[in-house]
Amino acid sequence: MEKRVTFRGWRLPLLLIAPQLIISVVFFFYPAAQAIWQSLFIPDPFGLSMKFVGLGNFEFLLSDKFYRASFVTTAIFSLLVTLCSMIPALFLAVLADRLIKGSGVYRTMLIWPYAVAPAIAGVLWLFMFNTRVGVVSWYLGQLGYDWNHVLNGGEAMGLVVVASAWGRISYNFLFFFAALQAVPRSVIEAAAIDGARFWRRFWTIVLPLLSPTTFFLLVVNIVYAFFETFGVIHTITAGGPQQTTTILVYKVFSDGFVGQDLGSSAAQSVILLFVVGMLTVVQFKFIEKRVHY
Amino acid sequence: MARDVHGMVEKRGAGLWLTHVFMILGVLVIFFPIWLAFVASTVSQPEIVSPPMPIWPGDQFWENYSKALFSGVNVPVTTMLFNSMVMAIGIAVGKIIISLLSAFAIVYFRFPGRNVFFWMIFITLMLPVEVRIVPTFEVVAGFGMLNSYGGLILPLIASATATFLFRQFFLTIPDELAEAARVDGARPMRFFWDIVVPMSRTNVAALFVILFIYGWNQYLWPLLITTDPEMNTIVMGIKQMFPSGDDVADWPVIMATSILAMIPPVIVVVSMQRLFIRGLVDSEK
């Protein structure tokens, strides 16, 4: 879509667009180009010169068992975060949608956690499951279960998943609730006249009508789990134990800033750029498709 | 008949009560971590280190909060709150201003390179700061902007999302308004100030809510570029309050800080709920 009526001149619009362009070039394009460039080199041990290695960093990464493990970890982590945040949200939204009165109050109560930063959510959950002072881990101990996410990789993963999914429930709830409110009453009532009970109506009518929202939330939650959960992992496990919670973004950070392995970190950035690019394409294909609904 | 159908669709009686019970349970489960943090911020350290900790607030509220606010662990929490406020408002206001300007240029002018620039802005969608941290850090360090508000704000300020949102909205402004402005001989910037900006008020407010929270909740970026505790933001500063090694953390003060870190974004979200939901839906779709 284009405007029919426009203003003349080219100096003014260039001036108007300049701030955004300059910031994009300086803080987006140049660093991204830098990442691609650096990914082709390895620094010598003293950091004095760079040696060109072509795609060597990539070859090394793809054959590195820690990096491949990190891919698998990221996949499991984002799948679990997505499921653990979408299913409870859908359940709560269905309940809220059934209420004629009072759903606004519940909505206000439920949007709270959205405002809590992932890093703070990490601290709250760490506190509950802390091996020394945590309330939940203490009660688990009383029940005979020895909780220790510092040593047990599975428990560490469970904890970062729940802490990451927690705040997302609010977000998903809002979208599901809005979509449910938009389902035409007449369709539901027609099914009710035909004798379809609540759950049958839900599976055969409501859920298919929610599919655009569900798909949208799937993509958005995966993007969230990939990129925005750094704070949760950094506060709770710092990637451990034995890298069981080291997702890709965390590895870029720990190899680049902690390990000072710039070539490898840059190559990982490039791979991530590629992943983001694919996710963005999926997202936009989907939005294009939505227009035809 | 209609009445019967209504009865079948909207639950009454026992079903309605059950729905409320489940809703309340859901709210309680979601609130539980925040409640525990609040309780922990009102009791003394000995009560926490000998589990289980109490489930109801204690009497150390003022002690813990004043200790957090005015002495903290590395730096007083008031300092971190101030830094977070500057960063969040800087990012929100900065993004809104540069996006309004660039969207206005893209929608209301034809100029050389317009499409190229449009795509350049579009592509930044694909470059979250998390994937280009090392080179972006080097750029900011090269400008000598480590431990500065400029370093905290500028790299996060270019946003394709806000530009798209405004572009979308400007396209719905009736052409007659621009036509009339042109006939009256109004300069483009006059049209921008007198017509476009006032009409965008609601969008600006909705976006402000979303961007304020985005800025407030940043973690990785402040962690990298603020090495001086005086420049820490509250969200990243909490992790720095944990002792390294085997010392026991000062949980009451840390939990008081966590509660303080939540208050500003929660107030923004809850008090501007309508704008927030609108901003959320607009900026994601």
PDB file of C-alpha atoms in Angstrom, chain A residues 185-186 188-193 201, chain B residues 1-10:
ATOM      1  CA  ARG A 185     -21.268 -17.320  19.817  1.00  0.00           C
ATOM      2  CA  SER A 186     -23.659 -18.458  17.086  1.00  0.00           C
ATOM      3  CA  ILE A 188     -20.997 -22.521  19.601  1.00  0.00           C
ATOM      4  CA  GLU A 189     -24.731 -22.297  20.147  1.00  0.00           C
ATOM      5  CA  ALA A 190     -25.468 -24.183  16.924  1.00  0.00           C
ATOM      6  CA  ALA A 191     -23.209 -26.995  18.095  1.00  0.00           C
ATOM      7  CA  ALA A 192     -24.891 -26.936  21.489  1.00  0.00           C
ATOM      8  CA  ILE A 193     -28.308 -27.337  19.844  1.00  0.00           C
ATOM      9  CA  ARG A 201     -17.272 -28.426  21.136  1.00  0.00           C
TER      10      ARG A 201
ATOM     11  CA  MET B   1     -35.444 -22.122  23.094  1.00  0.00           C
ATOM     12  CA  ALA B   2     -32.872 -19.369  23.054  1.00  0.00           C
ATOM     13  CA  ARG B   3     -32.859 -19.422  26.831  1.00  0.00           C
ATOM     14  CA  ASP B   4     -32.137 -23.176  26.858  1.00  0.00           C
ATOM     15  CA  VAL B   5     -29.248 -22.843  24.435  1.00  0.00           C
ATOM     16  CA  HIS B   6     -27.865 -20.093  26.594  1.00  0.00           C
ATOM     17  CA  GLY B   7     -27.999 -22.431  29.547  1.00  0.00           C
ATOM     18  CA  MET B   8     -26.176 -25.129  27.621  1.00  0.00           C
ATOM     19  CA  VAL B   9     -23.364 -22.846  26.514  1.00  0.00           C
ATOM     20  CA  GLU B  10     -22.754 -20.685  29.563  1.00  0.00           C
TER      21      GLU B  10
END
